[in-house]
Short mmCIF file of C-alpha atoms in Angstrom, two decimals:
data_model
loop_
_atom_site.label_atom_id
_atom_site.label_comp_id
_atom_site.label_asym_id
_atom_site.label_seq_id
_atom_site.Cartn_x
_atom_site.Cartn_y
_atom_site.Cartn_z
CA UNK H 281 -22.50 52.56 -61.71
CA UNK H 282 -20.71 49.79 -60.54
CA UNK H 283 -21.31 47.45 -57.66
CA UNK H 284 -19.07 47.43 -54.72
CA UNK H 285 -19.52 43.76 -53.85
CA UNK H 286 -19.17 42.52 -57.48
CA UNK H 287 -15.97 40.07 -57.57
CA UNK H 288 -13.44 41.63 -60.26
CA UNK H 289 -10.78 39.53 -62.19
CA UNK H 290 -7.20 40.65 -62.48
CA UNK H 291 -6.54 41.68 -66.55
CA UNK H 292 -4.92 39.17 -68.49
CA UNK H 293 -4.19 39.52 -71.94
CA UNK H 294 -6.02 37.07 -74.35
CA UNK H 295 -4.56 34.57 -77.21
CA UNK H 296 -5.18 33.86 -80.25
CA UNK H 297 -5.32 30.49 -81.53
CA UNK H 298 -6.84 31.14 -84.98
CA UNK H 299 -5.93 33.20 -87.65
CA UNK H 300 -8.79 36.13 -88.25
CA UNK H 301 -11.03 34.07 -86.06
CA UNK H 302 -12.35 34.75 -82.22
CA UNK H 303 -8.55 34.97 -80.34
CA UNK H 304 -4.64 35.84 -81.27
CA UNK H 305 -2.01 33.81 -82.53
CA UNK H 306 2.06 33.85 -82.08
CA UNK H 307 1.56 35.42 -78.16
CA UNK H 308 3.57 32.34 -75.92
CA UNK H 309 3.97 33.96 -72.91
CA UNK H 310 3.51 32.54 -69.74
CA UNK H 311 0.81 34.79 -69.01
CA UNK H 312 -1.28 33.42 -71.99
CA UNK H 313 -0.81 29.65 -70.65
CA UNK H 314 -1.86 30.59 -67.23
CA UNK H 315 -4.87 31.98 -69.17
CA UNK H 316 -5.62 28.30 -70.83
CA UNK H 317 -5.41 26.86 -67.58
CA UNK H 318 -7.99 28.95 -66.26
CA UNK H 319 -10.39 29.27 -68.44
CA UNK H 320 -13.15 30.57 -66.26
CA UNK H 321 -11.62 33.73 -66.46
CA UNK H 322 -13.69 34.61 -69.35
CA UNK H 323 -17.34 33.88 -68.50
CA UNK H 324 -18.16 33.63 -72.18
CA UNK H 325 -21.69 34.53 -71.08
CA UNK H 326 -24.08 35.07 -68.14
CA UNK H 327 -26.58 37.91 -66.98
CA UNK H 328 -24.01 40.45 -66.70
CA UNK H 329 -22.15 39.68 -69.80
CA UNK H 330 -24.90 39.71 -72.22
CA UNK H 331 -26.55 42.79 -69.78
CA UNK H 332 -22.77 44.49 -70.84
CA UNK H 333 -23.03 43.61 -74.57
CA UNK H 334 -26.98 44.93 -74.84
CA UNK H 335 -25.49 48.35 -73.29
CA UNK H 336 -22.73 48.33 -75.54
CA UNK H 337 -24.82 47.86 -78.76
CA UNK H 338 -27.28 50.69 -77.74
CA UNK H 339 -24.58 53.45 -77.06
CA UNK H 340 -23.33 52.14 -81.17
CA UNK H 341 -26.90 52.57 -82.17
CA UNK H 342 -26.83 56.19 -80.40
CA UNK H 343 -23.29 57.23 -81.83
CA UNK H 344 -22.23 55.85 -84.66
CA UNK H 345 -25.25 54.49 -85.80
CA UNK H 346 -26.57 58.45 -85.61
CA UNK H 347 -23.34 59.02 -87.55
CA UNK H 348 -24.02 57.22 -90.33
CA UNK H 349 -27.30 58.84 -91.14
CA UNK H 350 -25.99 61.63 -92.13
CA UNK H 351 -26.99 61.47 -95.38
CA UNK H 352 -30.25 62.15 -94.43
CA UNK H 353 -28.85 65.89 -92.87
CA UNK H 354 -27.01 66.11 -96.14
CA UNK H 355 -29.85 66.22 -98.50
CA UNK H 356 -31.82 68.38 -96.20
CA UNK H 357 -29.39 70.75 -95.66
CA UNK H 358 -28.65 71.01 -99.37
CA UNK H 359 -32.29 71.56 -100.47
CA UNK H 360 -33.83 73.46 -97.64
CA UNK H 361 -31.94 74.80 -94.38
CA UNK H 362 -27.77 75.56 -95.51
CA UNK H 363 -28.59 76.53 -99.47
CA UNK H 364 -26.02 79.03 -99.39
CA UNK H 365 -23.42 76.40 -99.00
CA UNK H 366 -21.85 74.13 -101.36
CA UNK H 367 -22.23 70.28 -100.86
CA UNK H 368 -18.33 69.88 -100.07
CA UNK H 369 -18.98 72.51 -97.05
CA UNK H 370 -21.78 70.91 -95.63
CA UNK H 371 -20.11 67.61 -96.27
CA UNK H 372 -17.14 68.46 -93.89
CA UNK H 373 -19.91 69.21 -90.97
CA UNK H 374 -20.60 64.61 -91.28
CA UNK H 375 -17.09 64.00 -92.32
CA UNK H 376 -15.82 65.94 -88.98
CA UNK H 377 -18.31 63.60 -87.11
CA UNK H 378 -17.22 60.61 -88.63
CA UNK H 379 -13.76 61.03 -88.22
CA UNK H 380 -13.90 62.37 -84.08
CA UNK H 381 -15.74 59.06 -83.79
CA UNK H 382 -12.76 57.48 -84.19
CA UNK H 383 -9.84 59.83 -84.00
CA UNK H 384 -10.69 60.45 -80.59
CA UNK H 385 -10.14 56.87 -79.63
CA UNK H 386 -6.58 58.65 -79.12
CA UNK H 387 -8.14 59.58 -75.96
CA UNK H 388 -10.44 57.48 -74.95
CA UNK H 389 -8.11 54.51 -75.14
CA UNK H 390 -5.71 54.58 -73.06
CA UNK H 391 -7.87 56.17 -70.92
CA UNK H 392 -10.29 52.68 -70.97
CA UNK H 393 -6.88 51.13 -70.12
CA UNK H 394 -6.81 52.99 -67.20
CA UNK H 395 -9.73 51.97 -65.59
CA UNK H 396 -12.37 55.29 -66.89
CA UNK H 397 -14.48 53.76 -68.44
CA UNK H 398 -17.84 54.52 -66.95
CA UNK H 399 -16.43 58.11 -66.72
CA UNK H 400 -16.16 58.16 -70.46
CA UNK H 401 -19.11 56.36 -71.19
CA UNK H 402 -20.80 59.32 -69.00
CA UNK H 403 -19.46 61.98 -70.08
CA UNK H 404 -19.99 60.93 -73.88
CA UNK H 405 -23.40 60.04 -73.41
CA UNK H 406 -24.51 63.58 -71.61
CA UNK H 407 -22.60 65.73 -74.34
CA UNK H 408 -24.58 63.32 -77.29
CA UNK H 409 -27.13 64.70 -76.08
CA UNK H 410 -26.83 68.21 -75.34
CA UNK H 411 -25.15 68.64 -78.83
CA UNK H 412 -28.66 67.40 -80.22
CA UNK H 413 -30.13 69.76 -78.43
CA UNK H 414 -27.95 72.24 -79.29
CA UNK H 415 -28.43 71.45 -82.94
CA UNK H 416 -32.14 71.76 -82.73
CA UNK H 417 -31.60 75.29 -81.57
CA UNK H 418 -29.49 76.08 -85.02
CA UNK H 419 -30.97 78.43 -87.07
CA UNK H 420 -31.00 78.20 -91.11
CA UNK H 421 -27.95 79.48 -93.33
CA UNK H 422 -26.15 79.72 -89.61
CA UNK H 423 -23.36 77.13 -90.41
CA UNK H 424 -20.95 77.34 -87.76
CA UNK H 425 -23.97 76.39 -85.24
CA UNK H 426 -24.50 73.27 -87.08
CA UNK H 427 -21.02 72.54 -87.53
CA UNK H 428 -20.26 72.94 -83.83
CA UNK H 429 -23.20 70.95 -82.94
CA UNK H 430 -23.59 68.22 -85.31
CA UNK H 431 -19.81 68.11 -86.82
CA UNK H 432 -17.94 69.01 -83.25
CA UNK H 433 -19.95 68.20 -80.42
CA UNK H 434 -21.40 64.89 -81.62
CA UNK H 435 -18.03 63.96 -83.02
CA UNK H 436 -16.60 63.84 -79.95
CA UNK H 437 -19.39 62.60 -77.68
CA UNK H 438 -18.88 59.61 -80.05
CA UNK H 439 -15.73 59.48 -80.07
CA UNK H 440 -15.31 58.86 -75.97
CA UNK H 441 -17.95 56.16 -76.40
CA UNK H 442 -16.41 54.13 -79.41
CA UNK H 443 -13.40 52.20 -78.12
CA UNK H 444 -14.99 51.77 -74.98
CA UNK H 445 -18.04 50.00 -75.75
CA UNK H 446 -16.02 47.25 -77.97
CA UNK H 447 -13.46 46.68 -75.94
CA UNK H 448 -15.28 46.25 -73.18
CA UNK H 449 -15.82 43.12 -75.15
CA UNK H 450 -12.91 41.60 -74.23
CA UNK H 451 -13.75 41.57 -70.49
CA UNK H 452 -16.00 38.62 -71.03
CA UNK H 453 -15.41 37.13 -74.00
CA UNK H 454 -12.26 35.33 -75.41
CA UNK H 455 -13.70 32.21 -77.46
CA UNK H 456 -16.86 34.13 -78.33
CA UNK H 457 -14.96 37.63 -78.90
CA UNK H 458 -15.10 38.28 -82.87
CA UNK H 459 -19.02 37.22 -82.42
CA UNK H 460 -19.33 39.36 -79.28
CA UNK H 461 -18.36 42.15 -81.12
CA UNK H 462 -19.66 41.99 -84.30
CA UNK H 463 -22.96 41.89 -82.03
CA UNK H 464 -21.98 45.25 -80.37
CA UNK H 465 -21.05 46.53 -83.75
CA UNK H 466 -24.69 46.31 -85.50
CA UNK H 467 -26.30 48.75 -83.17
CA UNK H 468 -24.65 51.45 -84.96
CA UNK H 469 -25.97 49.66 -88.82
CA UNK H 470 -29.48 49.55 -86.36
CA UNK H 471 -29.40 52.68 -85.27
CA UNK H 472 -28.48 53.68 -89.43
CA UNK H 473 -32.12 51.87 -89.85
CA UNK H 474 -34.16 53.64 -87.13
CA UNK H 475 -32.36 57.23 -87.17
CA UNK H 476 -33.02 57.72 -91.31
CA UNK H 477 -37.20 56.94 -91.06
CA UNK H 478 -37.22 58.93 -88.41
CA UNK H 479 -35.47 62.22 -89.39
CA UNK H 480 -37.10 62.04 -92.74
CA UNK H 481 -40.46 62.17 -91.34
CA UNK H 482 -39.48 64.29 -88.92
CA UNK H 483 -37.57 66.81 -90.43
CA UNK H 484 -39.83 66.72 -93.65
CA UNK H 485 -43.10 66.77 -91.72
CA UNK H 486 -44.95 68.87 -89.82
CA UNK H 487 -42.64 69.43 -86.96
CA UNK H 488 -39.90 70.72 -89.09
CA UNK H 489 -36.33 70.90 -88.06
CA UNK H 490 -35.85 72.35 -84.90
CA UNK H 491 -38.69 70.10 -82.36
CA UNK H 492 -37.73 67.06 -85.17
CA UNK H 493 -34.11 67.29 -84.02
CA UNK H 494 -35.60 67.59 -80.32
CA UNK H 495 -37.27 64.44 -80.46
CA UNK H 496 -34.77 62.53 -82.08
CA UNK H 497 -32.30 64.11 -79.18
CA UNK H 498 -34.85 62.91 -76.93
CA UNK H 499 -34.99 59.39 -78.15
CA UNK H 500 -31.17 59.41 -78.39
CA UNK H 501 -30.91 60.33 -74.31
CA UNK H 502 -33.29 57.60 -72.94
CA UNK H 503 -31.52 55.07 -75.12
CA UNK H 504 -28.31 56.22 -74.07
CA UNK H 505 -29.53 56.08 -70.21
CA UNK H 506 -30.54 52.45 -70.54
CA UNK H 507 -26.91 51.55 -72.01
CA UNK H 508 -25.10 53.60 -69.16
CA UNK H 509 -27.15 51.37 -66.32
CA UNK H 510 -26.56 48.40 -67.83
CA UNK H 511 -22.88 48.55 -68.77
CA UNK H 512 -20.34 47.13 -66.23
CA UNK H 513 -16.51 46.17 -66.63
CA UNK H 514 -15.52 42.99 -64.61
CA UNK H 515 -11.36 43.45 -64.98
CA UNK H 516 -9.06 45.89 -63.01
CA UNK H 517 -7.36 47.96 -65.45
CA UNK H 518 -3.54 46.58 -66.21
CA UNK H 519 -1.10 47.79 -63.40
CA UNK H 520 1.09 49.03 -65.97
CA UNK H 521 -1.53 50.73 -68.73
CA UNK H 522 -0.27 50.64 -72.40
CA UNK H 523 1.95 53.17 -73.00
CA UNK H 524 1.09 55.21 -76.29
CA UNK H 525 4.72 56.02 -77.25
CA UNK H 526 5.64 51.93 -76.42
CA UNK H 527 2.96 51.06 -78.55
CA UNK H 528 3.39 53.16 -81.41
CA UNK H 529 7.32 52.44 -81.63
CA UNK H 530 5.55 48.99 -81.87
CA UNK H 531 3.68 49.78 -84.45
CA UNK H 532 6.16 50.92 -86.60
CA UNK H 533 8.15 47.85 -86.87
CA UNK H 534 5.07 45.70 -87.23
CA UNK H 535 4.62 45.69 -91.23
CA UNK H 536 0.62 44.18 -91.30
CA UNK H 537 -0.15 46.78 -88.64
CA UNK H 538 0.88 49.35 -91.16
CA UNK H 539 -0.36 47.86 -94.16
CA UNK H 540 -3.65 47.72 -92.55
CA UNK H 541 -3.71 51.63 -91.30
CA UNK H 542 -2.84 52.77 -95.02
CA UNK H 543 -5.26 50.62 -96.34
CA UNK H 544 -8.06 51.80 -93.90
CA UNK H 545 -7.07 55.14 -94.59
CA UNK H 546 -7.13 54.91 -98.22
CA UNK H 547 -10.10 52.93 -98.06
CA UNK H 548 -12.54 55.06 -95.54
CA UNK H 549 -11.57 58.20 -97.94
CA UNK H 550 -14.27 56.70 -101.04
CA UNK H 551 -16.11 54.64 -97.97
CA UNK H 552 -18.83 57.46 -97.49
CA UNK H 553 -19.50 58.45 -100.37
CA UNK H 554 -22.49 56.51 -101.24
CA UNK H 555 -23.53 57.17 -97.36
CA UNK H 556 -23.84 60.40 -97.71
CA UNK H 557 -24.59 60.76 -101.02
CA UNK H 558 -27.18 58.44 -101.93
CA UNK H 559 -30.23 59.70 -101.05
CA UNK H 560 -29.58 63.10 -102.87
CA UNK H 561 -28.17 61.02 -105.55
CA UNK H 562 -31.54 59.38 -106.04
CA UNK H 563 -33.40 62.32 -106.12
CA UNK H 564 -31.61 64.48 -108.40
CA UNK H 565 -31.96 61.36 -111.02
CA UNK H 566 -35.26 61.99 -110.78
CA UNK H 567 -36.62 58.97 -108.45
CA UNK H 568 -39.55 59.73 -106.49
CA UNK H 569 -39.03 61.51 -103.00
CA UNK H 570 -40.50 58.63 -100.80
CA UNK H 571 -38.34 55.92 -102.60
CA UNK H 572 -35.12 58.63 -102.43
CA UNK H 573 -35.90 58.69 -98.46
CA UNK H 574 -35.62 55.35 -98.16
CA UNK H 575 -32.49 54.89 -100.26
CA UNK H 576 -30.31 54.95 -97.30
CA UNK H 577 -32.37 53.01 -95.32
CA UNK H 578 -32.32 49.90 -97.67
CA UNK H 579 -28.47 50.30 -97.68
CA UNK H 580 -28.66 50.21 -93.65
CA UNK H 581 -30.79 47.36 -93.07
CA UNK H 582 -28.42 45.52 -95.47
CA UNK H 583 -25.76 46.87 -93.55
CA UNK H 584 -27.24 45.92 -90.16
CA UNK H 585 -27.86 41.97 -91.62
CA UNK H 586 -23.91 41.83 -92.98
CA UNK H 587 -22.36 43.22 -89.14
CA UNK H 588 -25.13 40.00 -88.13
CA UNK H 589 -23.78 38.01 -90.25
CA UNK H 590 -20.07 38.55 -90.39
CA UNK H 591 -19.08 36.89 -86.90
CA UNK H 592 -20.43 33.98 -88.22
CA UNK H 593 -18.65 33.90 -91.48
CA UNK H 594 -15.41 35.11 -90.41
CA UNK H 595 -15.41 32.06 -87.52
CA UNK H 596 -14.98 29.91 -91.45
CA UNK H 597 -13.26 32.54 -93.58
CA UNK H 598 -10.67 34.43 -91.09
CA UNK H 599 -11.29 38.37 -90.06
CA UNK H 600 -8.10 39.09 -92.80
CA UNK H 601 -9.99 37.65 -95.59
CA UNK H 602 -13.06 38.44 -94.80
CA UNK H 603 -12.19 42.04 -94.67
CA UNK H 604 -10.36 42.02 -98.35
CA UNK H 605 -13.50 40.69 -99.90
CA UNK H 606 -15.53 43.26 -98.21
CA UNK H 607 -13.25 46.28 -99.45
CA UNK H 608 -12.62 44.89 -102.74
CA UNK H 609 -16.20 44.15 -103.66
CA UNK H 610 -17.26 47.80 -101.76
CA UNK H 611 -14.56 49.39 -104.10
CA UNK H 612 -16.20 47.78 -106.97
CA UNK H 613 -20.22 48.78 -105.71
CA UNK H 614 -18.75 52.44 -105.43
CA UNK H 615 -17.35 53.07 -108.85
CA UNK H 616 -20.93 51.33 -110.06
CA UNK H 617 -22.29 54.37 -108.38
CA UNK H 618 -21.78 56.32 -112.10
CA UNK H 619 -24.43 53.64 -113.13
CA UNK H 620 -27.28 54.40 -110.47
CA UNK H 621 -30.14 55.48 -113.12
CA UNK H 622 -33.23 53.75 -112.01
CA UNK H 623 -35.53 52.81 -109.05
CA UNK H 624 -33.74 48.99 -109.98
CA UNK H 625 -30.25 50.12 -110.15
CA UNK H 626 -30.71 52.60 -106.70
CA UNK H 627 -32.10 49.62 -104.47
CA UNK H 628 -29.30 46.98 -105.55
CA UNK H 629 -26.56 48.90 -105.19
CA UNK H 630 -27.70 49.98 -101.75
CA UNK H 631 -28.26 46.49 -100.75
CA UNK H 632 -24.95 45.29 -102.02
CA UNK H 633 -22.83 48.03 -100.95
CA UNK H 634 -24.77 48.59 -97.32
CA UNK H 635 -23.84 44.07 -96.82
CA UNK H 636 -20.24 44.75 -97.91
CA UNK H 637 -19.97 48.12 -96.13
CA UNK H 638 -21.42 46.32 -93.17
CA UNK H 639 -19.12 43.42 -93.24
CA UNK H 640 -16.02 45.94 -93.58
CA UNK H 641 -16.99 47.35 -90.47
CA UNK H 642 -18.12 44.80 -88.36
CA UNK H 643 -14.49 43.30 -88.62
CA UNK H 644 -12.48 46.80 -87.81
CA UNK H 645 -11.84 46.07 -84.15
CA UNK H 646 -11.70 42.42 -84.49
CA UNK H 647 -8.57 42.76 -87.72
CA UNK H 648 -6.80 45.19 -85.13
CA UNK H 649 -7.49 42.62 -82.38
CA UNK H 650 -6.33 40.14 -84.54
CA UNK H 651 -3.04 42.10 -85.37
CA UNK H 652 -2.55 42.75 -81.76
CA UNK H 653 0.33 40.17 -79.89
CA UNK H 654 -0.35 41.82 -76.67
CA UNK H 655 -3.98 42.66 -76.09
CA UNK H 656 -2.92 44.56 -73.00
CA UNK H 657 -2.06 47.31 -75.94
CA UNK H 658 -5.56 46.69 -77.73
CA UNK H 659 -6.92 49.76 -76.26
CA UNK H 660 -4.12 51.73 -77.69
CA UNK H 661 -3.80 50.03 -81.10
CA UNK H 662 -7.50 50.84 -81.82
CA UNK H 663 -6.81 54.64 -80.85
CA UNK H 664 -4.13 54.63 -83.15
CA UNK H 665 -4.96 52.69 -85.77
CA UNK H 666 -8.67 54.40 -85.92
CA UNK H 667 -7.23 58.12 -85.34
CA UNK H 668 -4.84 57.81 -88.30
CA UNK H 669 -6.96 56.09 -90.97
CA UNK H 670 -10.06 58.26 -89.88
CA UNK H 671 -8.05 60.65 -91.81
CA UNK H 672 -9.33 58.87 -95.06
CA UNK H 673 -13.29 59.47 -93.80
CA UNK H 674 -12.54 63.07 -92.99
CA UNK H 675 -11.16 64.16 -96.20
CA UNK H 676 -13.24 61.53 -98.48
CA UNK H 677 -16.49 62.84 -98.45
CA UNK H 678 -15.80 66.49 -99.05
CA UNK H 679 -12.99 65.83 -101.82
CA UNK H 680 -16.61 64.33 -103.66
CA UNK H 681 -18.43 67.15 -102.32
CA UNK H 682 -16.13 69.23 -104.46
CA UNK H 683 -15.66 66.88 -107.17
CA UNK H 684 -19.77 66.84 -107.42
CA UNK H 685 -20.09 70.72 -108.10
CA UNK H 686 -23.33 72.49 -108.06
CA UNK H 687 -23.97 71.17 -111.66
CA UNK H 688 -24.17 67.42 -109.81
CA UNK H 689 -21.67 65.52 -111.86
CA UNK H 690 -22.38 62.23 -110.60
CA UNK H 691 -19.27 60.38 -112.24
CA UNK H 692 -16.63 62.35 -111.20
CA UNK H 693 -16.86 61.49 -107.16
CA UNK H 694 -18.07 58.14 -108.23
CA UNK H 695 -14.64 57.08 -109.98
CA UNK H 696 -12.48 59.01 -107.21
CA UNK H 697 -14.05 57.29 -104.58
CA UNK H 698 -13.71 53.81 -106.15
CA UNK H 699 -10.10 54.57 -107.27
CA UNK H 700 -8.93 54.94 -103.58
CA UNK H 701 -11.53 52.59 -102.12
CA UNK H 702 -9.57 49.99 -104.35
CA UNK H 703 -6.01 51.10 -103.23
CA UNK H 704 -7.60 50.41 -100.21
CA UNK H 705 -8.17 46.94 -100.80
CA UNK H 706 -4.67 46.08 -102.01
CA UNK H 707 -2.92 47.41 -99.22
CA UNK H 708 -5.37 45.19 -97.07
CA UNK H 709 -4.43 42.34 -99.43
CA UNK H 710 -0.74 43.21 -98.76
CA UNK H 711 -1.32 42.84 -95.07
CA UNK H 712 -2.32 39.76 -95.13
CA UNK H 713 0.35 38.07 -97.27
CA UNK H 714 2.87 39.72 -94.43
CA UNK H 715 1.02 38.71 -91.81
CA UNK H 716 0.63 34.63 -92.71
CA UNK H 717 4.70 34.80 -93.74
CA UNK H 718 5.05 35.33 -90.44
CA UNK H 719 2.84 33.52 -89.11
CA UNK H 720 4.22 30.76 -91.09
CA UNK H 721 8.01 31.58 -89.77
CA UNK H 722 6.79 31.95 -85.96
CA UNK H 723 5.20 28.00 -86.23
CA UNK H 724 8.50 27.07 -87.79
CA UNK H 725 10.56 28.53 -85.48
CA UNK H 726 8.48 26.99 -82.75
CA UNK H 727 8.65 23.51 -83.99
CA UNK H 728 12.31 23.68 -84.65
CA UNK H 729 12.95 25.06 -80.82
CA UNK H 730 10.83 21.53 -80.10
CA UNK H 731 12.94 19.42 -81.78
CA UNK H 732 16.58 21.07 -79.86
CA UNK H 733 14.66 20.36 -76.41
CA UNK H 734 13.79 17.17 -77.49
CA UNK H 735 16.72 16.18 -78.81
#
């Protein structure tokens, strides 16, 4: 994968200079001035760079972006292939996905900090796709081979390819970085575009489920080849690799990093909901099939222009407050989800919530980044900040499931998912105000020390 003649940098930690923007504040070692003093460190851009990023943002469209069309497998399985199952069960075969995606970042990131990286973005990329194949061998009513295809095996594959492709980020961007990523992160709103049309037509069409799932797998495997041959890190891994025990006694002294896993947790448990639930949501109210299908594709494409977008905003508003808006105004869309009536009502509330939704996660690795003093450790903060409030996502969608019943009570999930989704929002709210106090006391502190050596 990698070339033995390419020239490779020595890993130095980044700094910030800007709260919630591109780099990290209150870090004034003397490894982060060396780092201002050579500034070519960080290419910001070239052939290899951008080659990096493109490979990066195909293996999100393949994984996460895959993820997130669940919905699509939800109404499906509900009406035609699992219809012995209740929604809540077949909802824990996406939520189990969702949440591998990132709970496994456990694994896979201190692992990336130890120099596998092509061996996880391997090894991810091969199981992708033999658990879509395995999946289009699953036979109806059989649940455990769907949920051991789709929930397990995909879940995982994911989940080794996650942290890896956006941190990789940070091998050649530091100025750029929040835009870098936010780049990387709308292949996964892209692939929520392309994956939807395509299993509806598939999977409803003539080729039915099990050669529809085989060309989608197939799709999903030459895509995933093209981002394995053009990925390629340019740092050694850190001679000392974060330690997971270090960084999680870290962690628990470090107030806005906690603030920010409880609200993520809180937040991801209502986040789904309308994911997975819109497109049967439009069709039980009666809207016409070939509108319902494209429910979650509206939502997507919004999604994909917001992760677009949000680098760009965020360089203006700060990743902190960015993020609070985007939960806040999400909580809000969800609990309008009891309104959702009409062709009118389905396709604004999937625009809105799919840009808000998409601005939320765009700025999930950058907020951590941002939160991060020693990005040495960023590899391991994003394991454990993503394993512990992927919690929320794997218990969210099935608590509505449940909440839904067979008699579809739409209100009921609608109003739990908001509820929490809003809790959320304040805890992200809360980690904010902590983190500017001390942002506020580290600059004071810092001018005072000034004015002693001065004096």
């Amino acid at each position: 994968m990698s070339s033995g003649s390419e020239p490779r940098m020595p890993y130095t930690a980044p700094h910030q200079d800007k709260e919630g923007s591109q780099t990290l504040e209150g870090s004034h070692s003397a490894k982060d001035s060396d780092l201002f003093s050579h500034p070519h460190e960080f290419p910001e851009g070239g052939l290899a760079a951008w080659m990096t990023i493109f490979g990066a943002f195909l293996a999100q469209l393949c994984g996460i972006g895959y993820t997130m069309s669940f919905g699509v497998y939800q109404d499906f399985y509900t009406q035609h292939y699992l219809t012995n199952e209740t929604s809540s069960a077949i909802s824990w075969i996406g939520s189990l996905n969702t949440f591998l995606v990132t709970a496994v970042g456990l694994v896979s990131g201190p692992l990336y900090d130890r120099g596998y990286f092509y061996h996880l973005i391997i090894a991810g990329s091969l199981l992708q796709s033999f658990s879509l194949f395995m999946l289009s061998l699953s036979k109806p009513d059989q649940y455990y081979q769907i949920f051991l295809a789709q929930g397990l095996g995909m879940g995982i594959a994911s989940g080794l390819v996650y942290v890896p492709t956006i941190t990789i980020v940070s091998h050649y961007f530091q100025r750029k970085r929040t835009l870098a990523m936010t780049f990387v992160a709308s292949g996964s709103s892209l692939g929520a575009v392309i994956h939807p049309i395509m299993l509806n037509n598939l999977l409803n069409g003539r080729l039915g489920f099990g050669n529809g799932v085989r060309a989608s797998a197939g799709f999903v495997s030459v895509l995933l080849l093209i981002a394995c041959l053009c990925m390629r890190t340019r740092l050694d891994p850190p001679v000392t690799p974060a330690n997971y025990i270090v960084a999680a006694k870290k962690c628990i002294g470090d107030a806005p990093f906690i603030c920010m896993i409880v609200g993520g947790f809180f937040f991801q448990t209502g986040f789904y909901y309308p994911l997975f639930f819109i497109q049967l949501d439009s069709i039980k109210h009666g809207l016409s099939v070939t509108f319902s299908f494209y429910s979650l594709v509206i939502l997507n494409v919004s999604n994909c222009v917001a992760r677009v977008t949000s680098g760009f905003i965020a360089t203006f508003t700060g990743v902190p407050n960015l993020v609070i808006v985007a939960t806040v105004s999400a909580s809000v869309l969800n609990l309008g989800m009891i309104g959702l009536s009409s062709l009118a009502s389905a396709v604004v509330l999937s625009m809105m919530y799919g840009y808000f939704a998409g601005l939320y996660i765009a700025m999930m690795a950058p907020l951590v980044a941002t939160l991060t003093p020693d990005l040495s450790e960023l590899g391991a903060r994003m394991g454990i900040c993503f394993f512990i409030s992927g919690f929320g996502g794997l218990i969210g969608t099935p608590i509505s499931g449940a909440l839904l019943t067979s008699n579809y009570t739409w209100w009921i999930p609608a109003v739990f998912s908001g509820v929490v989704s809003v809790t959320g929002g304040i805890m992200y709210t809360v980690m904010r105000f902590i983190f500017v106090r001390r942002q506020i006391k580290e600059k004071h502190n810092a001018q005072l020390e000034i004015i002693d050596i001065v004096s």
